[in-house]
Amino acid sequence: MVKSTERRQVWKSLAAGLLVTVATLAGLEILLRIADFRELRQGVSERSLSYHHDAELGWVPTPNSTSTATNARTVQVHHNSMGLRDDEFSLDAKPTILFLGDSFVWGLDAEAPERFSELLKPRIASHKILAAGVSGYGTDQEYLLLQKLWPLVKPAVVVLVFCTVNDRGDNSTNIRYERYHKPYFVTAPDGSLELAGQPVPLSYLQYVNEVWWVRNSWLARLAVAVYVKIRYPKLYVPDPTERLIDGIAQFVTANGAKFFVGLQSEDKELISHLQERRIPFVSLDGVPFYPGASVGGHWTPEGQKMVADRFFDLLLASKAIPAN
């Protein structure tokens, strides 16, 4: 009888403890939702709407996804089955010009038909044109994306659009923007590049977007945010930009294609490097853009037309496309 009473007391104590724990957690959940800390929000940028985790690249657009993206203006977005914001692509005998870059190629603040790559399609009927831009990518991720796409596209021409505003920063760390984790390259003692940071861990927003219990519980969000920050701290490495561009150039030319660079704005160090390596390039300085947006500097429709003109002149002068 004594043992039965003791067991009941133990169960009552456990039940009371469990009730207090549940009530405490529920209270904390409610407080976190009311406080609405910015660090725990889901995020609404173009990187959080249609992008998901990729262990090699960090994040990629979801294939066949459709959404809207708002920055200086709201635009409609659709990604094809390759996860690129372009028409469906099929490999055939017609040569392809591949534009590689970040949000300037992806087309932030531009409807799809307004982008320079779309404007070039009727002007360069001899080639297919494919926009392989992913918003937020650095040159390092673009290099890896190029290698991943190559067997599917086999381009005859690759044009890298270098974002002078932030690509050097992108290339020098493992975490960017809304705490997205990414791969990165370190420079070995012999000057070669060594890939690091793979497999890329899930970033906080990817947990929120892709894991049900994290998406629906702010307590879980807090726990994940703390875990990710402690487990995967932000790192900085010496800027490998020039070596990355050399690596892209060597990869492209070794595969029998031509390589060009477009500079979003002036970068004297990179210009000197391109001239030394005899890599054809064009400056995109002076192109009209949207000022004051949360992610600023993206080209207006008139700017897109000017960019198309400059790339057309570069490709024509270099005999990468036939003269009409």
GROMACS .gro file of N, CA, C and O in nm, residues 102 104 161-168 262 264-265:
model
   52
  102ASP      N    1   2.525   3.711  -6.083
  102ASP     CA    2   2.438   3.712  -5.966
  102ASP      C    3   2.303   3.775  -6.001
  102ASP      O    4   2.247   3.745  -6.106
  104PHE      N    5   2.227   4.057  -6.111
  104PHE     CA    6   2.226   4.139  -6.233
  104PHE      C    7   2.195   4.052  -6.355
  104PHE      O    8   2.136   4.100  -6.452
  161VAL      N    9   2.944   3.818  -6.562
  161VAL     CA   10   2.908   3.955  -6.521
  161VAL      C   11   2.953   3.972  -6.376
  161VAL      O   12   2.896   3.911  -6.285
  162PHE      N   13   3.056   4.053  -6.357
  162PHE     CA   14   3.115   4.073  -6.225
  162PHE      C   15   3.050   4.192  -6.157
  162PHE      O   16   3.051   4.304  -6.210
  163CYS      N   17   2.992   4.169  -6.038
  163CYS     CA   18   2.929   4.276  -5.960
  163CYS      C   19   3.035   4.341  -5.872
  163CYS      O   20   3.072   4.286  -5.768
  164THR      N   21   3.083   4.456  -5.912
  164THR     CA   22   3.191   4.523  -5.841
  164THR      C   23   3.149   4.563  -5.701
  164THR      O   24   3.232   4.568  -5.609
  165VAL      N   25   3.021   4.587  -5.680
  165VAL     CA   26   2.972   4.633  -5.550
  165VAL      C   27   2.993   4.530  -5.441
  165VAL      O   28   3.032   4.564  -5.328
  166ASN      N   29   2.971   4.402  -5.471
  166ASN     CA   30   2.974   4.305  -5.361
  166ASN      C   31   3.044   4.172  -5.390
  166ASN      O   32   3.056   4.089  -5.299
  167ASP      N   33   3.087   4.146  -5.512
  167ASP     CA   34   3.144   4.014  -5.541
  167ASP      C   35   3.272   3.985  -5.462
  167ASP      O   36   3.296   3.871  -5.421
  168ARG      N   37   3.354   4.087  -5.440
  168ARG     CA   38   3.476   4.062  -5.362
  168ARG      C   39   3.440   4.022  -5.219
  168ARG      O   40   3.503   3.933  -5.161
  262GLY      N   41   3.207   4.110  -6.807
  262GLY     CA   42   3.141   4.240  -6.801
  262GLY      C   43   3.153   4.293  -6.660
  262GLY      O   44   3.123   4.222  -6.563
  264GLN      N   45   3.026   4.543  -6.379
  264GLN     CA   46   2.912   4.625  -6.343
  264GLN      C   47   2.953   4.771  -6.319
  264GLN      O   48   2.881   4.863  -6.352
  265SER      N   49   3.069   4.790  -6.258
  265SER     CA   50   3.129   4.923  -6.244
  265SER      C   51   3.279   4.907  -6.237
  265SER      O   52   3.330   4.795  -6.232
   0.00000   0.00000   0.00000
